[in-house]
XYZ file of C-alpha atoms in Angstrom:
657
model
C 98.105 156.733 220.676
C 100.311 159.755 220.814
C 103.154 160.481 223.611
C 101.185 163.047 224.911
C 97.956 160.980 226.146
C 97.740 161.329 229.726
C 97.324 157.010 229.883
C 100.802 156.776 228.706
C 101.920 156.439 232.125
C 99.923 153.462 233.082
C 100.195 151.905 229.184
C 103.911 152.473 228.516
C 104.604 154.049 224.668
C 103.276 150.774 223.149
C 99.928 151.413 224.122
C 96.969 148.739 225.345
C 98.841 146.637 222.721
C 101.653 145.758 224.641
C 99.889 145.249 227.818
C 100.799 142.018 228.914
C 97.570 140.242 230.543
C 99.452 140.458 233.872
C 100.025 144.162 233.282
C 96.070 144.579 232.546
C 95.317 143.076 236.371
C 98.248 145.407 237.625
C 96.559 148.471 236.807
C 94.964 149.504 239.521
C 97.805 149.099 241.982
C 100.026 150.888 239.155
C 98.054 153.747 239.148
C 97.836 153.757 243.104
C 101.605 153.595 243.267
C 101.604 156.584 240.932
C 99.020 158.662 242.672
C 100.474 158.003 246.149
C 103.984 159.762 245.229
C 101.707 162.987 246.080
C 101.878 162.747 249.853
C 98.872 165.417 249.900
C 96.593 162.864 247.963
C 97.070 159.835 250.279
C 96.592 162.233 253.239
C 92.887 163.614 251.421
C 91.819 160.002 250.668
C 92.947 158.840 254.199
C 95.100 155.785 252.029
C 96.691 153.992 254.392
C 98.472 151.240 251.917
C 98.448 148.572 250.184
C 99.966 145.124 250.440
C 100.681 142.731 247.464
C 99.543 139.037 247.941
C 102.520 136.552 247.469
C 100.192 133.777 246.314
C 98.301 135.904 243.252
C 100.848 139.049 242.547
C 98.106 140.547 240.765
C 95.257 140.457 244.239
C 96.529 142.986 247.254
C 94.839 144.146 250.224
C 94.580 147.963 250.901
C 92.979 149.931 253.956
C 91.273 153.537 253.906
C 91.443 155.251 257.010
C 87.515 156.015 257.569
C 87.021 151.930 257.820
C 87.648 150.215 260.178
C 88.185 147.100 258.019
C 90.954 145.755 255.114
C 89.818 145.703 251.310
C 90.743 142.792 248.692
C 90.743 142.831 245.184
C 91.106 139.770 243.192
C 90.813 139.383 239.491
C 88.368 137.043 237.901
C 88.360 137.559 234.518
C 91.328 138.687 232.539
C 90.543 139.778 228.661
C 93.857 141.330 227.374
C 92.895 140.641 223.311
C 89.147 141.607 223.765
C 87.854 144.873 222.674
C 88.275 146.824 224.522
C 90.280 145.119 227.244
C 88.671 144.008 230.067
C 89.941 142.813 233.521
C 87.085 142.184 236.290
C 87.854 141.999 240.154
C 85.893 140.669 242.720
C 85.876 143.541 245.691
C 86.222 142.112 249.334
C 85.617 143.839 252.846
C 87.210 142.157 255.893
C 85.400 143.743 259.012
C 87.551 143.813 261.981
C 86.884 142.169 265.297
C 85.686 145.449 266.697
C 84.338 146.687 263.346
C 80.393 148.359 263.564
C 80.077 146.989 260.352
C 80.268 143.285 261.719
C 76.581 143.195 262.800
C 75.745 143.733 259.667
C 77.427 140.449 257.982
C 76.143 137.040 258.246
C 76.746 135.262 261.403
C 79.387 132.507 260.157
C 80.975 135.427 258.419
C 80.985 137.112 261.408
C 82.524 134.194 263.704
C 85.189 133.998 260.950
C 85.966 137.643 261.058
C 86.162 137.234 264.916
C 88.587 134.110 264.378
C 92.091 135.068 266.118
C 94.173 133.760 262.846
C 91.832 135.582 260.405
C 93.598 138.848 260.253
C 96.982 137.363 259.676
C 95.575 135.077 256.825
C 94.173 138.143 255.287
C 97.640 139.130 254.231
C 97.169 136.193 251.590
C 93.773 135.730 251.171
C 93.522 134.367 247.930
C 94.605 131.417 249.481
C 91.884 131.023 251.396
C 88.528 130.550 249.587
C 86.421 130.748 252.279
C 87.153 134.319 252.714
C 86.978 136.146 249.528
C 83.467 133.869 249.098
C 82.167 134.970 252.611
C 83.314 138.746 252.130
C 83.078 139.840 248.423
C 80.995 142.655 248.061
C 80.852 143.731 244.527
C 82.239 143.568 241.315
C 84.815 146.070 239.952
C 85.901 146.338 236.370
C 88.431 148.096 234.178
C 88.410 148.558 230.766
C 90.497 150.131 228.232
C 90.064 151.582 224.720
C 92.374 149.369 222.241
C 94.055 152.284 220.534
C 94.648 153.979 224.300
C 92.275 156.788 223.778
C 90.119 155.790 227.060
C 90.344 153.996 230.226
C 86.958 153.443 232.309
C 85.612 151.982 235.420
C 82.529 150.513 236.990
C 81.445 149.435 240.149
C 78.741 147.055 240.836
C 76.939 145.739 243.800
C 73.642 144.985 245.958
C 72.786 148.347 247.483
C 71.535 146.372 250.490
C 72.623 142.720 250.602
C 70.039 140.865 252.425
C 69.581 137.582 253.659
C 66.339 135.996 255.514
C 66.227 133.321 258.037
C 62.734 131.648 258.099
C 62.954 129.636 261.002
C 65.120 131.955 262.459
C 68.336 131.450 264.657
C 67.820 130.417 268.516
C 70.217 131.429 271.437
C 71.923 128.800 273.358
C 70.575 129.913 276.589
C 67.412 131.014 275.774
C 65.921 133.447 273.155
C 66.756 134.361 269.738
C 70.291 135.022 267.971
C 67.916 135.986 264.754
C 64.052 135.745 265.247
C 61.923 133.942 262.519
C 61.835 135.680 259.398
C 64.483 138.251 260.440
C 67.798 139.367 258.630
C 70.629 136.957 259.195
C 72.788 139.498 256.906
C 71.606 143.273 256.057
C 75.061 144.812 254.715
C 74.889 148.351 252.466
C 77.556 146.401 250.331
C 77.661 148.799 247.358
C 77.828 152.039 249.615
C 80.782 150.232 251.435
C 82.297 149.188 248.730
C 82.036 152.526 246.839
C 84.108 153.743 249.318
C 87.052 152.554 247.991
C 85.958 152.766 244.601
C 86.002 156.677 245.077
C 89.400 156.669 246.065
C 90.779 154.302 243.523
C 88.557 156.986 240.929
C 90.687 159.707 242.738
C 93.618 158.175 242.099
C 93.558 157.331 238.374
C 92.658 161.041 238.227
C 95.855 162.126 240.091
C 97.895 159.623 238.201
C 96.349 160.398 234.539
C 96.151 164.774 235.771
C 92.917 164.569 233.838
C 88.984 164.416 235.155
C 86.367 161.599 233.969
C 84.573 162.702 230.744
C 81.614 160.375 231.315
C 80.063 159.975 234.877
C 76.704 157.778 235.474
C 74.979 155.551 237.908
C 72.797 152.537 236.943
C 70.058 150.719 238.849
C 68.501 147.334 238.008
C 65.394 145.573 239.791
C 67.319 143.044 242.645
C 65.828 141.100 245.344
C 66.442 139.615 249.066
C 67.310 135.860 249.728
C 65.136 133.521 251.947
C 66.215 130.609 253.777
C 63.444 128.679 254.004
C 62.708 125.510 256.521
C 63.867 123.224 253.559
C 67.111 124.629 253.764
C 66.920 126.092 250.139
C 67.992 129.423 249.376
C 65.110 131.293 247.406
C 64.413 134.806 245.997
C 61.992 137.214 247.294
C 61.118 140.523 246.456
C 62.028 143.633 248.347
C 60.814 147.148 247.922
C 64.339 148.392 248.614
C 65.974 145.685 246.748
C 68.492 147.289 243.681
C 71.440 146.379 241.838
C 73.526 149.789 241.375
C 75.919 150.500 238.916
C 78.445 153.087 239.130
C 80.185 154.008 235.766
C 83.207 156.595 234.866
C 85.000 156.908 231.891
C 88.476 158.699 231.063
C 88.598 160.132 227.600
C 86.913 158.554 224.510
C 83.282 156.962 226.008
C 81.789 155.837 222.855
C 83.945 152.363 222.747
C 83.677 152.059 226.550
C 80.602 153.015 227.745
C 78.799 149.410 226.335
C 81.277 147.111 228.310
C 80.513 149.005 231.979
C 77.044 149.645 231.991
C 75.002 146.781 232.901
C 72.306 145.093 230.569
C 68.377 145.678 231.724
C 69.851 148.791 233.786
C 68.446 152.141 233.915
C 69.807 155.660 234.607
C 69.386 156.374 238.329
C 67.375 159.876 238.977
C 69.178 160.801 241.675
C 72.749 161.744 240.751
C 73.810 164.108 243.760
C 76.061 161.873 244.842
C 77.983 161.416 242.253
C 79.648 164.517 242.931
C 82.360 162.670 244.852
C 84.078 161.753 241.328
C 84.337 165.044 240.155
C 86.064 166.869 243.133
C 89.693 167.390 242.965
C 91.191 164.976 245.227
C 94.290 166.733 245.991
C 93.083 170.384 246.933
C 90.530 169.013 249.601
C 93.653 167.829 251.647
C 93.425 169.081 254.994
C 96.339 171.165 256.255
C 98.279 169.001 258.317
C 97.827 170.466 262.218
C 100.263 169.821 265.154
C 100.165 172.096 268.255
C 103.239 174.128 268.833
C 104.153 171.976 271.708
C 108.039 172.051 272.003
C 107.330 168.376 273.555
C 105.671 167.144 270.113
C 108.596 166.721 268.199
C 108.878 164.748 264.925
C 111.115 161.695 265.550
C 114.238 160.903 263.577
C 115.508 157.920 262.574
C 119.038 157.841 261.391
C 119.923 155.118 258.870
C 122.765 153.583 257.825
C 124.730 150.894 255.976
C 127.228 150.183 253.505
C 127.312 150.336 250.226
C 124.129 148.102 248.707
C 123.101 146.900 251.908
C 119.299 147.662 251.002
C 118.794 150.662 252.615
C 116.255 152.422 250.365
C 114.093 148.778 250.093
C 113.890 148.557 253.941
C 113.168 152.769 253.775
C 109.849 152.082 251.536
C 108.887 149.214 253.850
C 109.100 151.463 256.544
C 107.087 154.150 255.340
C 104.408 152.022 254.213
C 103.903 150.959 257.826
C 103.658 154.216 259.202
C 101.199 155.146 256.481
C 98.963 152.345 257.822
C 99.242 153.842 260.705
C 97.988 157.229 259.442
C 101.756 158.817 260.081
C 103.437 160.927 257.901
C 107.324 159.792 256.990
C 109.357 162.430 255.539
C 112.857 161.806 254.357
C 116.206 163.459 253.870
C 118.324 161.287 251.513
C 122.394 161.619 251.131
C 123.608 160.329 248.399
C 127.659 160.566 246.799
C 127.386 162.556 243.272
C 125.675 165.069 241.755
C 122.598 163.680 240.685
C 120.726 161.365 243.347
C 119.469 157.824 242.458
C 117.801 156.227 245.530
C 114.868 158.903 245.697
C 113.644 157.635 242.243
C 113.174 154.057 244.100
C 111.112 155.950 246.979
C 107.301 156.078 246.757
C 107.345 159.733 247.890
C 106.852 163.078 246.378
C 108.316 166.424 247.595
C 108.618 165.143 251.062
C 111.844 163.829 250.056
C 114.763 166.263 250.360
C 118.261 165.278 248.321
C 121.321 166.409 249.986
C 124.120 165.144 246.994
C 127.425 165.826 246.026
C 128.745 164.796 249.362
C 128.625 162.910 252.499
C 126.205 164.741 255.192
C 128.600 163.274 257.862
C 131.899 164.857 256.479
C 131.648 167.452 253.256
C 128.284 168.461 253.998
C 128.168 169.119 257.745
C 125.604 171.592 258.520
C 123.603 170.476 255.865
C 121.422 168.694 258.340
C 119.632 171.183 260.317
C 118.064 173.226 257.343
C 116.916 170.007 255.910
C 115.113 169.465 259.147
C 113.499 172.525 259.315
C 112.207 172.822 255.920
C 110.643 169.336 256.011
C 109.176 170.010 259.425
C 107.866 173.208 259.054
C 106.191 172.110 255.438
C 104.754 169.009 256.578
C 104.442 168.604 260.417
C 105.872 165.073 260.148
C 105.281 162.179 262.288
C 108.628 161.021 261.289
C 111.596 162.308 259.612
C 114.354 159.393 258.288
C 117.910 160.640 257.482
C 119.404 157.743 255.009
C 122.696 158.772 255.093
C 124.809 157.893 252.033
C 126.673 154.269 252.072
C 130.167 155.857 252.854
C 128.750 157.826 255.920
C 130.145 156.619 259.191
C 127.449 158.101 261.967
C 130.355 158.326 264.326
C 131.270 161.361 262.965
C 127.721 163.215 263.189
C 127.921 163.281 267.105
C 127.989 166.580 267.727
C 125.491 167.826 265.153
C 123.036 165.363 266.230
C 123.227 166.798 269.704
C 122.366 169.926 268.415
C 119.106 168.805 266.861
C 116.864 167.622 269.858
C 115.178 171.310 270.213
C 113.465 170.526 266.078
C 113.621 166.423 266.747
C 112.815 163.551 268.778
C 116.179 161.232 268.416
C 114.420 157.953 267.581
C 116.442 155.369 266.522
C 119.832 154.374 264.935
C 119.564 151.436 262.482
C 122.361 149.856 260.551
C 121.701 147.828 257.628
C 124.099 144.812 257.160
C 124.481 142.685 253.598
C 124.931 138.637 255.162
C 126.438 138.076 251.848
C 129.067 140.684 251.726
C 129.722 141.084 255.723
C 133.296 139.536 255.909
C 134.389 141.333 252.941
C 132.700 144.439 254.065
C 134.498 144.839 256.948
C 137.660 143.631 255.865
C 138.024 146.193 253.608
C 136.576 149.408 254.880
C 136.491 150.651 258.913
C 133.283 153.176 258.238
C 131.250 149.394 257.978
C 132.600 149.184 261.332
C 131.751 152.633 262.525
C 128.136 152.015 261.099
C 127.915 148.996 262.852
C 129.340 150.562 266.193
C 126.662 153.664 265.963
C 123.556 151.858 265.941
C 121.732 150.509 268.256
C 119.889 148.214 265.785
C 121.357 145.979 263.762
C 119.717 144.468 260.552
C 121.065 141.461 259.258
C 119.567 142.007 255.544
C 119.723 139.714 252.293
C 119.956 136.436 254.699
C 118.579 134.660 251.933
C 121.601 134.801 250.245
C 123.781 133.309 252.946
C 123.740 129.619 254.226
C 122.830 129.318 257.910
C 126.841 128.080 258.810
C 127.714 131.774 257.800
C 124.232 133.562 259.710
C 125.597 131.593 262.181
C 128.965 132.950 262.563
C 127.740 136.602 261.744
C 125.361 136.565 264.302
C 128.047 135.478 267.158
C 130.575 137.893 265.721
C 127.845 141.151 266.289
C 127.158 139.521 269.533
C 130.912 139.749 270.796
C 131.949 143.295 268.659
C 128.932 145.048 269.516
C 127.025 143.807 272.877
C 123.899 145.088 273.552
C 123.023 146.055 269.739
C 119.366 144.388 268.733
C 120.236 142.279 265.553
C 117.232 141.222 263.610
C 117.591 139.100 260.437
C 115.718 140.180 257.308
C 115.369 139.353 253.865
C 114.076 142.278 251.215
C 114.486 144.541 254.160
C 111.542 143.503 255.980
C 111.162 144.629 259.446
C 108.466 145.720 261.589
C 109.595 149.088 262.940
C 108.210 148.133 266.295
C 110.929 146.076 266.729
C 113.399 149.032 266.522
C 115.537 149.694 269.134
C 115.280 153.403 270.515
C 116.671 156.283 271.726
C 120.325 156.900 270.068
C 121.931 154.911 272.991
C 125.176 154.045 271.512
C 126.020 156.790 269.283
C 125.252 159.447 271.822
C 126.647 157.326 274.583
C 129.482 158.838 277.208
C 132.679 156.844 277.137
C 131.861 154.970 280.739
C 128.483 153.312 279.062
C 129.922 151.759 276.427
C 133.297 150.155 277.864
C 134.112 146.773 276.468
C 133.385 144.003 279.021
C 135.762 143.256 281.268
C 137.599 140.112 280.078
C 137.146 140.535 276.923
C 139.578 142.150 274.105
C 138.054 144.576 271.344
C 139.375 142.039 268.912
C 137.267 139.364 270.802
C 140.291 138.110 272.463
C 139.608 136.968 276.502
C 141.927 138.001 279.312
C 143.515 141.436 278.785
C 143.456 144.542 280.612
C 141.595 147.247 278.517
C 142.096 150.013 281.173
C 143.880 152.056 278.275
C 141.573 151.250 275.357
C 140.052 154.558 275.414
C 143.287 156.537 275.302
C 145.460 155.296 272.532
C 145.455 155.883 268.470
C 145.505 153.012 266.504
C 146.956 152.693 262.916
C 144.173 151.841 260.194
C 144.350 147.940 259.412
C 146.527 147.115 262.752
C 145.451 145.513 265.918
C 145.488 147.884 269.166
C 147.584 145.245 270.563
C 145.833 144.753 273.755
C 145.826 141.415 272.803
C 149.172 141.062 272.931
C 149.666 140.117 269.277
C 147.067 136.915 269.150
C 144.381 138.765 266.855
C 144.349 136.877 263.462
C 144.661 138.799 260.397
C 140.605 138.630 259.538
C 140.104 140.514 263.395
C 141.859 143.358 262.516
C 139.462 145.617 262.281
C 137.067 144.790 265.187
C 138.451 147.530 267.612
C 136.753 150.102 265.844
C 133.456 148.941 267.025
C 134.210 150.287 270.364
C 135.797 153.449 268.844
C 132.743 155.942 269.638
C 134.280 156.286 272.889
C 136.071 159.438 271.307
C 134.345 160.876 268.792
C 137.072 162.576 266.463
C 139.020 161.689 264.058
C 136.571 158.445 263.047
C 137.073 156.835 259.426
C 135.184 158.441 257.006
C 135.089 157.857 252.895
C 137.392 160.324 252.051
C 140.376 159.070 254.519
C 139.998 155.938 252.970
C 140.180 156.982 249.627
C 136.677 156.347 248.167
C 135.117 158.693 245.744
C 132.688 158.329 242.785
C 133.067 158.870 238.797
C 129.776 159.976 237.352
C 129.833 158.350 233.891
C 127.156 160.113 231.225
C 125.523 157.620 228.998
C 123.940 157.710 225.240
C 120.545 157.636 224.950
C 120.437 153.731 224.697
C 123.259 151.282 225.496
C 123.985 148.010 224.375
C 122.843 145.383 227.370
C 125.472 143.121 226.468
C 128.286 145.334 226.340
C 126.606 146.745 229.882
C 126.603 143.428 231.216
C 129.664 142.647 230.321
C 131.795 145.519 231.904
C 129.378 144.878 235.202
C 131.109 141.369 235.516
C 134.434 142.534 234.419
C 134.288 145.921 236.633
C 137.781 146.640 238.387
C 137.473 144.798 242.150
C 137.831 148.266 244.003
C 134.380 149.290 242.458
C 131.849 148.884 245.720
C 128.355 150.096 244.190
C 127.108 151.186 240.763
C 123.908 152.577 240.474
C 122.214 155.094 237.987
C 119.543 155.123 235.309
C 120.092 153.495 231.679
C 117.854 152.420 228.756
C 118.684 149.288 227.025
C 118.669 148.883 223.271
C 114.751 148.112 222.557
C 113.503 149.092 225.690
C 111.071 152.386 225.293
C 111.621 152.700 229.204
C 114.015 154.303 231.480
C 115.117 151.846 234.305
C 117.179 152.098 237.448
C 120.379 150.194 237.496
C 121.528 148.824 241.242
C 124.816 146.912 241.147
C 127.238 145.382 243.901
C 129.626 143.052 243.165
C 128.344 139.568 241.957
C 124.547 141.176 241.815
C 122.743 143.444 239.468
C 119.042 144.131 238.673
C 117.128 146.530 236.926
C 113.953 147.865 238.112
C 111.171 150.573 237.520
C 111.508 153.921 239.039
C 108.714 155.067 241.281
C 109.175 158.740 239.909
C 109.232 160.279 236.461
C 112.694 160.817 235.253
C 114.388 163.949 233.670
C 117.632 163.415 234.007
C 119.451 161.990 230.936
C 120.984 158.388 231.496
C 123.805 157.956 233.592
C 125.912 155.880 236.020
C 127.177 156.951 239.302
C 130.704 154.139 240.208
C 131.574 154.793 243.852
C 134.683 152.769 244.935
C 138.461 153.138 245.630
C 140.507 155.165 242.543
C 137.596 155.626 240.402
C 139.141 158.764 238.680
C 142.525 156.227 237.538
C 142.781 155.883 233.758
C 142.415 151.930 233.833
C 139.185 152.940 235.263
C 138.114 155.723 232.868
C 139.593 152.961 229.722
C 136.834 150.398 231.413
C 134.019 152.294 230.888
C 134.821 154.063 227.698
C 132.526 151.705 225.400
C 129.620 153.223 227.412
C 130.123 156.875 227.380
C 129.795 159.618 224.626
C 131.497 162.415 226.830
C 134.272 162.354 229.338
C 133.299 160.835 232.871
C 133.530 163.287 236.023
C 135.343 161.984 238.931
C 135.041 162.840 242.584
C 136.511 162.522 245.862
């Protein structure tokens, strides 16, 4: 297999020989993730998202716009050592309560689908045998040539899945639910499964960039089932009973066709419907039409949060939620540094605009409106997300945001808070306090990294210093977007709307007069004095939460001395050296992110680091930049910092404030 193989993106440089059994089972999810980076593909296919199952990471559910129910795929066989490598899946369809297809399923399946808790259990359907037993409608096979020259798909299922009941089923009030010898189930199983199969095939075409070289359909005689008076199921001849198979191969055909074509099956004479596999899955994407109604503006969500709080993780799930509701989300992503990193982690395409090399709330002021116009005119999105750099203070953006209401609807201001570093962050930066002050929704993230006593104290502190804000606790950024408060109420509020409650000091102390509070200046790092000097040292930043009464001279990363250092890395770095330098990095470093290749690893990976935690993740996009790191903190241009990272770099580091 050469590096130019269209399948190298799926198999990796080592080809199929390097595929673990888990990676082999993951292939459909891998190519759909790659294909869905293209927004036009998602809209053309009506793809509404995919959700991995926790109990079996190789299984997943997904939805299509044109079907009311939910599809599921679960591996049933994996032969990663065979020739060819093969993985089989049971393909399920779970109808919704109001699905037009519900009446075509067996009576017991329809009752199960109508149960109130069934839709919740679908999220992890591999745990529930009765679900995939009742709703499996077809079998999907993926076959991979040992030398990486081809990949094939096949779908096999009953043209009509029919079960007859000899005795019938009487209705409780008289009459019949199912007449004698009537059909308990009469489901167009193959056509229903084919709807998903065609979308998976289109995704593989987009992910590899090539069309299938072999497209064929087969049919074999089949039968209906009859439930006799004795309670036994027997096969019964049916004129239109057939077991159908569609077979598609990309690349080399000879090694894969025998593994995909069913035994005792013959090519189906009518092949007109196979054209669905030959169409261009992107060029047919419809133009997204929105009426030129000034009231039909996309919503703007401002996403804030200090360095390393988990904004991009939350954003990916936010996008997935709206995709599942057939809504298009576009993103304006702002980072410090000439080269963005977070966009490489987003499941999107050119509907993500990067505004880099500065902070949009200060040094890049004025860049927001052109970016919004570009996204609005090109994509007609339902939602635009502005993900600010971790050192952006939204309080400095008020005037610019006020001028955008003719372009967007100001929906939500959301701040992500790292529960594991809450007190440490507030003690070192007034910017974090400004981010909390601006938000109507505070997402307390990484709650799994803090104990209950700490979480309770943080909750009390947030209620005390940010009254009225909605606080949502989360792990891995998982939050239902329906819970977000809307309206930019705190950020754009007039002074009288957000005055501190009578009897409460801005530092959390009671019994003081605040009539002077909006009119005097505070030195950074010092209590306002309104509590008579009673504040403890760890309270000395709290008064900045109410600083948005006056929208001028708020803390910024420039004023606090934050900057970034870009390190150019060699093609591969020693993992042990990198780990040691991360563990021993200067305390002034708040965040490190970038692209690295570790020695012995063929793939580039994204490094995400906050003090005490580092992870390497695979990018969601093809990386064209050479390896680099962005180090963010205070005094990053010092000789000590340069000396610390010298073992990694081949060229001098570039520092910016």
